[in-house]
Amino acid sequence: MATIEECRTALDKLSDNLAGAEGGVRSAAALNRSLSCHITDLDVTFTGRLENGRITVLDTHRGAPREKAEIRLAMSGDDLVAMVDGELNFAKAWASGRVKLEAGLRDMLRLRSLL
């Protein structure tokens, strides 16, 4: 099972990947939205912002998200690490229910190129 530190490192790596992306992926990630990522097996939530193609984690706390972020993710720590490392396909994990993504319709349409 992935640790809290490994999950935080994976989010930092994801932020770096988004910041270095080009074309459609870069423009899809160029949102300014609140973000939460609930790690279900650790019962920990990372909260922050997706701004200009980067994820900034502002807080980490035990339990489910305290507030409803504009973009909400939920998954196991192992799945987060595997996705960021390229070992798990996000679209397949999302379609199978291993990863949950919730956002407004416009954001979902924009984020689809990231999937």
Short mmCIF file of C-alpha atoms in Angstrom, two decimals:
data_model
loop_
_atom_site.label_atom_id
_atom_site.label_comp_id
_atom_site.label_asym_id
_atom_site.label_seq_id
_atom_site.Cartn_x
_atom_site.Cartn_y
_atom_site.Cartn_z
CA MET A 1 0.00 0.00 0.00
CA ALA A 2 1.30 3.43 -0.96
CA THR A 3 2.12 5.81 1.88
CA ILE A 4 0.93 9.40 2.31
CA GLU A 5 4.42 10.58 1.30
CA GLU A 6 4.37 8.47 -1.88
CA CYS A 7 0.95 9.88 -2.78
CA ARG A 8 2.16 13.44 -2.21
CA THR A 9 5.21 12.73 -4.39
CA ALA A 10 2.91 11.32 -7.09
CA LEU A 11 0.81 14.50 -7.05
CA ASP A 12 3.96 16.61 -7.36
CA LYS A 13 5.10 14.46 -10.29
CA LEU A 14 1.66 14.80 -11.91
CA SER A 15 1.93 18.57 -11.51
CA ASP A 16 5.36 18.54 -13.19
CA ASN A 17 3.97 16.38 -16.03
CA LEU A 18 1.07 18.76 -16.60
CA ALA A 19 3.35 21.80 -16.50
CA GLY A 20 5.61 20.22 -19.12
CA ALA A 21 2.79 19.12 -21.42
CA GLU A 22 2.17 20.74 -24.77
CA GLY A 23 -0.76 21.33 -27.11
CA GLY A 24 -4.22 20.15 -26.13
CA VAL A 25 -3.11 18.61 -22.86
CA ARG A 26 -1.51 21.86 -21.78
CA SER A 27 -4.58 23.92 -22.64
CA ALA A 28 -6.90 21.41 -20.91
CA ALA A 29 -4.84 21.65 -17.73
CA ALA A 30 -4.77 25.46 -17.84
CA LEU A 31 -7.82 25.74 -15.62
CA ASN A 32 -8.10 27.69 -12.40
CA ARG A 33 -10.10 25.36 -10.16
CA SER A 34 -10.14 24.04 -6.61
CA LEU A 35 -9.11 20.40 -6.45
CA SER A 36 -9.38 17.55 -3.99
CA CYS A 37 -7.87 14.08 -4.18
CA HIS A 38 -9.22 11.60 -1.62
CA ILE A 39 -6.97 8.59 -1.13
CA THR A 40 -9.56 6.03 -0.13
CA ASP A 41 -7.39 3.31 1.40
CA LEU A 42 -5.48 5.80 3.57
CA ASP A 43 -8.58 7.95 4.25
CA VAL A 44 -6.56 11.07 3.52
CA THR A 45 -7.50 14.03 1.34
CA PHE A 46 -5.13 16.38 -0.43
CA THR A 47 -6.71 19.73 -1.29
CA GLY A 48 -5.37 22.50 -3.43
CA ARG A 49 -5.68 24.19 -6.78
CA LEU A 50 -5.16 23.42 -10.42
CA GLU A 51 -3.85 26.68 -11.85
CA ASN A 52 -2.09 27.37 -15.13
CA GLY A 53 -1.27 23.72 -15.67
CA ARG A 54 0.12 23.05 -12.18
CA ILE A 55 -1.31 21.36 -9.12
CA THR A 56 -0.57 23.13 -5.85
CA VAL A 57 -1.36 21.10 -2.74
CA LEU A 58 -2.40 23.47 0.03
CA ASP A 59 -3.56 21.05 2.73
CA THR A 60 -3.60 17.40 3.71
CA HIS A 61 -6.06 16.06 6.25
CA ARG A 62 -7.57 12.81 7.49
CA GLY A 63 -10.97 11.81 6.19
CA ALA A 64 -13.12 12.74 3.24
CA PRO A 65 -12.95 16.19 1.64
CA ARG A 66 -14.25 18.85 4.01
CA GLU A 67 -15.49 21.10 1.23
CA LYS A 68 -16.71 20.35 -2.28
CA ALA A 69 -13.89 21.20 -4.67
CA GLU A 70 -14.64 22.08 -8.29
CA ILE A 71 -12.62 19.02 -9.44
CA ARG A 72 -12.81 15.97 -7.20
CA LEU A 73 -10.77 12.77 -7.50
CA ALA A 74 -10.99 9.62 -5.37
CA MET A 75 -8.84 6.51 -5.68
CA SER A 76 -6.48 4.24 -3.77
CA GLY A 77 -2.93 5.36 -3.15
CA ASP A 78 -1.58 2.49 -5.23
CA ASP A 79 -3.76 3.54 -8.18
CA LEU A 80 -2.58 7.16 -7.93
CA VAL A 81 1.07 6.10 -7.93
CA ALA A 82 0.50 3.60 -10.78
CA MET A 83 -1.28 6.20 -12.94
CA VAL A 84 1.41 8.81 -12.49
CA ASP A 85 4.09 6.21 -13.22
CA GLY A 86 2.28 5.22 -16.44
CA GLU A 87 1.41 1.72 -15.21
CA LEU A 88 -2.36 2.32 -15.01
CA ASN A 89 -4.42 3.92 -17.76
CA PHE A 90 -6.60 6.69 -16.30
CA ALA A 91 -9.47 6.23 -18.76
CA LYS A 92 -9.70 2.48 -18.09
CA ALA A 93 -9.43 2.98 -14.33
CA TRP A 94 -12.14 5.65 -14.48
CA ALA A 95 -14.43 3.53 -16.67
CA SER A 96 -14.07 0.55 -14.31
CA GLY A 97 -14.78 2.64 -11.21
CA ARG A 98 -11.30 2.33 -9.67
CA VAL A 99 -10.89 6.08 -10.03
CA LYS A 100 -13.68 8.56 -9.48
CA LEU A 101 -13.62 11.98 -11.13
CA GLU A 102 -16.31 14.55 -10.49
CA ALA A 103 -16.46 18.01 -12.00
CA GLY A 104 -18.85 20.35 -13.75
CA LEU A 105 -19.83 19.51 -17.32
CA ARG A 106 -17.63 22.21 -18.88
CA ASP A 107 -14.63 21.09 -16.86
CA MET A 108 -15.24 17.44 -17.74
CA LEU A 109 -15.32 18.32 -21.44
CA ARG A 110 -12.10 20.25 -21.08
CA LEU A 111 -10.40 17.56 -19.00
CA ARG A 112 -11.30 14.77 -21.43
CA SER A 113 -8.08 15.34 -23.39
CA LEU A 114 -6.17 14.53 -20.21
CA LEU A 115 -7.93 11.17 -20.08
#
